[in-house]
């Protein structure tokens, strides 16, 4: 039994959906679970819908229409037969979405976010499912809200593993039990779940990888594959760096480190559920499906083979010094850290000297104002924004020189495996 995850780019238009069928023809095992994201940039588009709804913006209907038209285009290219059930199934979903949006929102933005944005995955899986059925696959659509149970932390829901496991065993497993003749494909949505009260929840942006890992864990999958528009895990993001190299193999541990420092190739929560059951994760290209891609498993032997470069943009460097000229010692540090925790600030890098404590954090004016209000009485502070944080794992001097070349350096920090540099963003 394997789990495949197809992200937004792999279902962004009719040709992409057709390509999934080709990949399945060549790669589907006898028992397969497919997790699919919203099509293309639909989640962003639905976020715009939500903003317009909350701000009573008259562009609301136009934003809704954009989402519907985009999907209609894909549907009409994939299904020439207008009697195909996909037409009434998706119309039902569009109607439900519009119905939800025609009354004023409840005051809880995060709750409404989950109710609205989740339509992206419900629509995409309906289209992909009907297409696979039309292509002759034994494919069944599952509503993931009947499988994945979460708490009600809207937009960042936590998994209830025991209920999830029970539901998956009751619903998915009997379907996957296979007489051996042809692949049985269970198709479901990434990114979403349901609370005990039955409300839709979401697992955080880019959370479909995590959904696939949860199902892999519960089902004891032999392997999980994420199909992407890149050849696998690269040693740097080609959007920002030239001369990237494909990493054939890394360990779970290294993958966790890379995602921790900001590598966006897989969702950070994906690795743990797989590691705990020793399920290999493969990252493969849907453009070149026969290429091996990257394998992530427990073996650490190749982790330091290639320096890995991770760039985090929109960073701010914030420095505090005690106004009474006391040293930065435990009492000051504990005050600073509790203020950071209270503001929900994640520290991406920190540095302590005798009289200053500096942190690098994601730009967020609201959180920064709160932090400086909490600490301003006791500490003087300075900040610098428009920065980037570059992390190099398994660094060597040649790589550091190549990456820093011409960049203005503000802070640098090195440990045995990891070098970090706060630099001015290049314009
Ligand atoms: N559609 C969601 C997002 O764009 C989840 C995902 O793609 O993984 O964040
Ligand atoms: Mg995605």
Coordinates of C-alpha atoms and ligand atoms in Angstrom, one line a residue:
X1 CA 0.0 0.0 0.0
X2 CA 1.4 3.4 -1.0
X3 CA 0.3 7.0 -0.6
X4 CA 0.7 9.5 -3.4
X5 CA 0.4 13.2 -2.9
X6 CA -0.3 15.6 -5.7
X7 CA 0.1 19.3 -5.0
X8 CA -1.5 22.4 -6.5
X9 CA 0.9 22.6 -9.4
X10 CA 0.2 19.0 -10.4
X11 CA -3.5 19.7 -10.9
X12 CA -3.3 23.3 -12.1
X13 CA -4.9 22.7 -15.5
X14 CA -6.5 20.0 -17.7
X15 CA -3.2 18.8 -19.1
X16 CA -1.9 18.4 -15.5
X17 CA -4.9 16.3 -14.5
X18 CA -4.4 14.1 -17.6
X19 CA -0.8 13.7 -16.7
X20 CA -1.8 12.2 -13.3
X21 CA -3.7 9.5 -15.1
X22 CA -0.6 8.7 -17.1
X23 CA 1.5 8.6 -13.9
X24 CA -1.0 6.2 -12.3
X25 CA -1.0 3.9 -15.4
X26 CA 2.7 3.4 -14.9
X27 CA 3.2 3.6 -11.2
X28 CA 0.0 2.7 -9.3
X29 CA 0.4 -0.3 -6.9
X30 CA -2.5 -2.6 -6.1
X31 CA -3.5 -0.5 -3.2
X32 CA -3.1 3.3 -3.4
X33 CA -4.3 6.3 -1.5
X34 CA -4.1 9.6 -3.4
X35 CA -4.1 13.0 -1.5
X36 CA -4.8 16.0 -3.7
X37 CA -4.4 19.8 -3.0
X38 CA -6.5 22.6 -4.4
X39 CA -5.9 23.3 -8.1
X40 CA -3.1 25.8 -8.9
X41 CA -3.4 29.0 -6.8
X42 CA -7.0 28.3 -5.7
X43 CA -6.2 28.6 -2.0
X44 CA -4.8 32.1 -2.5
X45 CA -7.9 33.0 -4.6
X46 CA -10.2 31.7 -1.8
X47 CA -8.2 33.7 0.7
X48 CA -9.1 36.8 -1.4
X49 CA -12.7 35.8 -1.4
X50 CA -12.6 35.6 2.4
X51 CA -11.0 39.0 2.8
X52 CA -13.6 40.5 0.5
X53 CA -16.4 38.9 2.5
X54 CA -15.1 40.1 5.8
X55 CA -14.4 43.6 4.6
X56 CA -17.8 43.9 2.9
X57 CA -16.0 44.5 -0.4
X58 CA -18.2 44.8 -3.5
X59 CA -15.6 42.8 -5.4
X60 CA -16.7 39.7 -3.5
X61 CA -18.8 38.3 -6.3
X62 CA -16.1 38.9 -8.8
X63 CA -13.6 37.0 -6.7
X64 CA -16.0 34.1 -6.4
X65 CA -16.6 34.1 -10.1
X66 CA -12.9 33.9 -10.8
X67 CA -12.6 30.7 -8.7
X68 CA -15.7 29.2 -10.5
X69 CA -14.6 30.2 -14.0
X70 CA -11.1 28.8 -13.5
X71 CA -12.5 25.4 -12.5
X72 CA -15.2 25.5 -15.2
X73 CA -12.5 25.9 -17.8
X74 CA -10.6 22.8 -16.5
X75 CA -13.8 20.8 -16.3
X76 CA -15.0 21.6 -19.8
X77 CA -11.6 20.6 -21.2
X78 CA -11.6 17.3 -19.3
X79 CA -15.2 16.2 -19.8
X80 CA -16.6 16.7 -23.2
X81 CA -19.8 14.8 -22.2
X82 CA -21.9 17.4 -20.4
X83 CA -23.9 14.6 -18.7
X84 CA -20.8 13.5 -16.7
X85 CA -21.6 13.6 -13.0
X86 CA -18.7 16.0 -12.4
X87 CA -21.0 18.8 -13.6
X88 CA -23.7 18.5 -11.0
X89 CA -21.2 17.5 -8.3
X90 CA -19.1 20.6 -8.7
X91 CA -22.2 22.8 -9.3
X92 CA -23.4 21.6 -5.9
X93 CA -20.1 22.6 -4.3
X94 CA -20.0 26.0 -6.0
X95 CA -23.6 26.6 -4.9
X96 CA -22.8 25.6 -1.3
X97 CA -19.8 28.0 -1.3
X98 CA -21.9 30.9 -2.7
X99 CA -24.7 30.1 -0.2
X100 CA -22.3 30.3 2.7
X101 CA -21.0 33.6 1.5
X102 CA -24.4 35.3 0.9
X103 CA -24.9 35.9 4.6
X104 CA -22.6 38.0 6.8
X105 CA -19.6 36.1 8.3
X106 CA -19.5 35.1 11.9
X107 CA -17.0 37.2 13.9
X108 CA -14.4 34.4 14.1
X109 CA -12.2 34.9 11.1
X110 CA -10.1 31.8 11.5
X111 CA -13.2 29.6 11.8
X112 CA -14.7 31.1 8.6
X113 CA -11.3 30.7 6.9
X114 CA -11.5 26.9 7.3
X115 CA -15.1 26.8 6.2
X116 CA -14.4 28.7 3.0
X117 CA -10.8 27.8 2.0
X118 CA -11.5 24.1 2.3
X119 CA -13.7 24.3 -0.8
X120 CA -10.5 24.3 -3.0
X121 CA -9.7 20.7 -2.0
X122 CA -13.3 19.5 -2.2
X123 CA -13.6 20.8 -5.7
X124 CA -10.2 19.6 -7.0
X125 CA -10.7 16.1 -5.7
X126 CA -14.2 15.9 -7.2
X127 CA -12.7 16.8 -10.6
X128 CA -9.7 14.5 -10.4
X129 CA -11.8 11.6 -9.0
X130 CA -14.4 11.8 -11.8
X131 CA -11.6 12.0 -14.4
X132 CA -9.9 8.9 -13.1
X133 CA -13.2 7.0 -13.1
X134 CA -13.8 8.2 -16.7
X135 CA -10.4 6.8 -17.5
X136 CA -11.4 3.4 -16.1
X137 CA -9.6 3.5 -12.8
X138 CA -11.3 1.8 -9.8
X139 CA -11.2 5.0 -7.9
X140 CA -13.3 6.1 -4.9
X141 CA -13.7 9.6 -3.6
X142 CA -13.5 9.9 0.2
X143 CA -14.4 13.0 2.2
X144 CA -11.3 13.4 4.4
X145 CA -13.5 15.0 7.1
X146 CA -14.8 11.5 7.9
X147 CA -11.2 10.3 8.2
X148 CA -9.1 12.9 9.9
X149 CA -10.3 14.1 13.2
X150 CA -8.8 17.3 14.7
X151 CA -9.3 19.7 17.6
X152 CA -10.8 23.0 16.8
X153 CA -7.6 25.1 16.5
X154 CA -8.9 26.8 13.3
X155 CA -6.2 27.1 10.5
X156 CA -3.7 25.1 12.5
X157 CA -5.6 22.1 13.7
X158 CA -4.0 19.3 15.8
X159 CA -4.7 15.7 14.9
X160 CA -6.6 13.3 17.2
X161 CA -4.6 10.3 16.2
X162 CA -6.7 7.6 17.9
X163 CA -10.1 8.7 16.3
X164 CA -8.3 9.3 13.0
X165 CA -6.8 5.8 13.1
X166 CA -10.2 4.2 13.9
X167 CA -12.0 6.1 11.1
X168 CA -9.3 5.3 8.6
X169 CA -9.5 1.6 9.6
X170 CA -13.3 1.6 9.4
X171 CA -13.6 3.4 6.1
X172 CA -10.5 3.3 4.0
X173 CA -9.1 -0.1 4.8
X174 CA -12.1 -2.2 3.6
X175 CA -12.1 -0.4 0.3
X176 CA -8.4 -0.9 -0.2
X177 CA -8.6 -4.7 0.6
X178 CA -8.0 -5.9 -2.8
X179 CA -8.8 -9.0 -4.8
X180 CA -5.6 -8.5 -6.8
X181 CA -7.1 -7.7 -10.2
X182 CA -6.6 -4.0 -10.6
X183 CA -5.4 -1.1 -8.5
X184 CA -7.9 0.2 -5.9
X185 CA -7.4 3.9 -5.6
X186 CA -8.8 5.9 -2.6
X187 CA -8.8 9.5 -3.5
X188 CA -9.1 12.2 -0.8
X189 CA -8.4 15.9 0.1
X190 CA -5.2 17.2 1.6
X191 CA -5.0 20.0 4.1
X192 CA -8.5 19.6 5.7
X193 CA -10.0 17.7 8.6
X194 CA -13.0 17.9 10.9
X195 CA -13.5 18.7 14.5
X196 CA -15.5 16.6 16.9
X197 CA -18.5 18.9 16.3
X198 CA -18.2 18.2 12.6
X199 CA -16.8 21.6 11.5
X200 CA -14.2 21.7 8.8
X201 CA -10.7 22.5 10.0
X202 CA -7.4 23.1 8.1
X203 CA -3.9 22.0 9.0
X204 CA -1.9 25.1 8.0
X205 CA -0.9 26.3 4.5
X206 CA 0.8 23.7 2.4
X207 CA -0.6 21.1 4.8
X208 CA -1.5 18.5 2.2
X209 CA 1.9 16.8 2.6
X210 CA 1.1 16.4 6.2
X211 CA -2.3 14.8 5.4
X212 CA -0.5 12.3 3.2
X213 CA 2.0 11.6 6.1
X214 CA -0.9 11.1 8.6
X215 CA -2.6 8.6 6.3
X216 CA 0.7 6.8 5.6
X217 CA 1.4 6.5 9.3
X218 CA -2.1 5.2 10.2
X219 CA -2.2 2.8 7.2
X220 CA 1.4 1.6 7.7
X221 CA 2.1 2.5 4.1
X222 CA 5.2 0.9 2.3
X223 CA 6.1 4.3 0.9
X224 CA 4.8 7.8 0.5
X225 CA 5.5 9.8 -2.6
X226 CA 5.1 13.6 -3.1
X227 CA 4.9 14.4 -6.9
X228 CA 6.3 17.9 -7.6
X229 CA 7.3 20.2 -10.4
X230 CA 10.9 19.9 -9.3
X231 CA 13.2 16.9 -9.8
X232 CA 13.2 16.1 -6.1
X233 CA 14.8 17.8 -3.1
X234 CA 17.4 20.3 -4.4
X235 CA 20.3 21.7 -2.4
X236 CA 18.8 25.2 -2.8
X237 CA 15.6 26.8 -4.1
X238 CA 16.1 27.4 -7.8
X239 CA 13.8 30.4 -7.5
X240 CA 16.6 32.2 -5.6
X241 CA 19.9 30.4 -6.5
X242 CA 21.6 29.2 -9.7
X243 CA 23.5 25.9 -10.1
X244 CA 21.2 23.8 -7.8
X245 CA 22.0 20.1 -7.4
X246 CA 19.5 17.2 -6.9
X247 CA 20.0 15.4 -3.5
X248 CA 19.4 11.7 -4.2
X249 CA 19.1 10.7 -0.6
X250 CA 18.9 12.3 2.8
X251 CA 17.8 11.1 6.3
X252 CA 14.6 12.0 8.1
X253 CA 16.8 13.9 10.6
X254 CA 18.4 16.1 7.9
X255 CA 15.0 16.7 6.2
X256 CA 13.6 17.9 9.6
X257 CA 16.6 20.2 10.0
X258 CA 16.2 21.6 6.4
X259 CA 12.5 22.3 6.9
X260 CA 13.1 23.8 10.3
X261 CA 15.5 26.4 8.7
X262 CA 12.9 27.2 6.1
X263 CA 13.3 24.8 3.2
X264 CA 9.8 24.8 1.6
X265 CA 10.1 21.6 -0.4
X266 CA 8.0 19.6 2.1
X267 CA 5.8 20.7 5.0
X268 CA 7.7 20.6 8.2
X269 CA 5.2 18.4 10.0
X270 CA 5.4 15.7 7.3
X271 CA 8.5 13.9 8.4
X272 CA 7.8 12.8 12.0
X273 CA 4.8 10.5 11.3
X274 CA 6.8 8.8 8.6
X275 CA 10.0 8.5 10.7
X276 CA 8.1 6.9 13.6
X277 CA 7.1 4.1 11.3
X278 CA 10.2 4.0 9.1
X279 CA 8.1 4.8 6.0
X280 CA 10.4 6.1 3.2
X281 CA 9.3 9.4 1.7
X282 CA 10.1 10.0 -2.0
X283 CA 10.0 13.3 -3.7
X284 CA 9.5 12.8 -7.5
X285 CA 8.9 14.9 -10.5
X286 CA 5.5 14.8 -12.2
X287 CA 7.2 16.2 -15.3
X288 CA 9.8 13.4 -15.4
X289 CA 7.9 10.6 -13.6
X290 CA 10.5 7.9 -14.5
X291 CA 13.3 9.7 -12.8
X292 CA 14.1 8.4 -9.3
X293 CA 13.9 11.8 -7.4
X294 CA 14.9 12.0 -3.8
X295 CA 14.5 9.3 -1.1
X296 CA 14.2 10.3 2.5
X297 CA 14.7 7.5 5.1
X298 CA 16.6 6.7 8.3
X299 CA 20.1 6.3 6.7
X300 CA 22.3 9.3 7.5
X301 CA 25.4 8.4 5.6
X302 CA 25.0 10.9 2.7
X303 CA 23.6 13.8 4.7
X304 CA 26.8 15.9 4.5
X305 CA 27.6 15.1 0.8
X306 CA 26.3 18.4 -0.6
X307 CA 25.9 21.8 1.2
X308 CA 22.2 22.7 1.5
X309 CA 21.3 26.4 1.2
X310 CA 18.1 27.8 2.6
X311 CA 16.9 31.4 2.2
X312 CA 14.3 33.1 4.4
X313 CA 13.2 36.5 3.1
X314 CA 11.3 39.3 4.9
X315 CA 13.4 39.1 8.0
X316 CA 14.0 41.7 10.7
X317 CA 16.9 41.9 13.1
X318 CA 15.9 43.2 16.5
X319 CA 18.5 44.0 19.3
X320 CA 17.8 44.7 22.9
X321 CA 20.1 46.3 25.5
X322 CA 19.2 46.8 29.2
X323 CA 18.7 50.5 29.9
X324 CA 20.5 50.2 33.2
X325 CA 23.7 48.9 31.5
X326 CA 23.4 45.5 33.2
X327 CA 24.8 42.5 31.4
X328 CA 22.6 40.2 29.4
X329 CA 22.3 37.5 32.0
X330 CA 19.7 34.9 33.0
X331 CA 17.2 37.4 34.5
X332 CA 17.2 39.6 31.4
X333 CA 17.1 36.6 29.1
X334 CA 14.1 35.0 30.9
X335 CA 12.2 38.2 30.6
X336 CA 13.0 38.5 26.9
X337 CA 12.0 34.9 26.2
X338 CA 8.7 35.1 28.1
X339 CA 7.9 38.2 26.1
X340 CA 8.7 36.4 22.9
X341 CA 6.5 33.5 23.9
X342 CA 3.7 35.8 24.8
X343 CA 3.9 37.4 21.4
X344 CA 4.0 34.1 19.6
X345 CA 7.3 35.0 17.9
X346 CA 9.5 32.4 16.4
X347 CA 13.2 33.1 16.7
X348 CA 15.0 32.2 13.5
X349 CA 18.4 33.0 14.9
X350 CA 19.7 34.7 18.0
X351 CA 23.0 36.1 19.3
X352 CA 23.9 37.2 22.8
X353 CA 26.8 39.5 23.7
X354 CA 27.6 41.2 27.0
X355 CA 25.0 44.0 26.7
X356 CA 22.9 43.1 23.7
X357 CA 20.6 40.3 22.7
X358 CA 19.7 40.1 19.0
X359 CA 17.1 38.0 17.3
X360 CA 16.2 37.5 13.7
X361 CA 12.5 37.0 13.1
X362 CA 9.9 37.1 10.3
X363 CA 8.7 40.6 9.6
X364 CA 5.4 41.1 11.5
X365 CA 4.6 44.6 12.5
X366 CA 1.8 43.6 14.9
X367 CA 4.0 41.1 16.8
X368 CA 6.9 43.5 16.9
X369 CA 4.9 46.3 18.3
X370 CA 3.6 44.1 21.0
X371 CA 7.1 42.8 21.9
X372 CA 8.6 46.3 22.1
X373 CA 5.7 47.5 24.2
X374 CA 6.3 44.6 26.6
X375 CA 10.1 45.1 26.8
X376 CA 10.5 48.8 26.0
X377 CA 10.5 50.0 29.6
X378 CA 13.5 48.0 30.6
X379 CA 15.4 47.7 27.3
X380 CA 16.5 50.0 24.6
X381 CA 15.9 48.4 21.2
X382 CA 17.0 48.9 17.6
X383 CA 15.8 47.1 14.5
X384 CA 16.8 46.6 10.9
X385 CA 14.3 45.3 8.3
X386 CA 14.4 44.3 4.7
X387 CA 16.8 41.4 5.5
X388 CA 17.3 37.8 4.6
X389 CA 18.5 34.9 6.6
X390 CA 20.7 32.4 4.7
X391 CA 21.4 29.1 6.3
X392 CA 24.0 26.8 4.9
X393 CA 24.0 23.2 6.2
X394 CA 27.3 21.2 5.9
X395 CA 29.0 24.4 4.7
X396 CA 32.4 24.8 3.2
X397 CA 34.2 28.1 2.6
X398 CA 33.8 27.9 -1.2
X399 CA 30.0 27.7 -0.8
X400 CA 29.9 30.5 1.7
X401 CA 32.0 32.8 -0.6
X402 CA 29.8 31.9 -3.6
X403 CA 26.5 32.7 -1.7
X404 CA 27.7 35.8 0.2
X405 CA 29.4 37.3 -2.8
X406 CA 28.4 41.0 -2.9
X407 CA 25.9 40.7 -0.1
X408 CA 26.0 43.1 2.9
X409 CA 26.5 40.9 6.0
X410 CA 25.0 42.0 9.3
X411 CA 25.4 38.9 11.6
X412 CA 27.0 35.6 11.1
X413 CA 27.0 32.5 13.3
X414 CA 28.5 29.0 12.8
X415 CA 28.1 25.7 14.5
X416 CA 29.7 22.5 13.4
X417 CA 27.0 21.6 10.8
X418 CA 25.3 24.9 10.2
X419 CA 26.3 28.5 9.2
X420 CA 23.8 31.3 9.3
X421 CA 24.1 34.8 7.8
X422 CA 21.8 37.7 8.2
X423 CA 22.2 39.9 5.1
X424 CA 20.6 42.9 3.4
X425 CA 18.1 41.8 0.8
X426 CA 19.4 42.4 -2.7
X427 CA 17.2 44.7 -4.8
Ligands
LIG1 N1 -4.1 24.0 -0.8 C1 -3.4 24.3 0.4 C2 -2.4 25.4 0.3 O1 -2.2 25.9 -0.8 C3 -2.7 23.0 0.9 C4 -1.6 22.5 0.1 O2 -1.5 22.9 -1.1 O3 -0.8 21.7 0.6 O4 -1.8 25.8 1.2
LIG2 MG1 1.0 23.3 -2.4

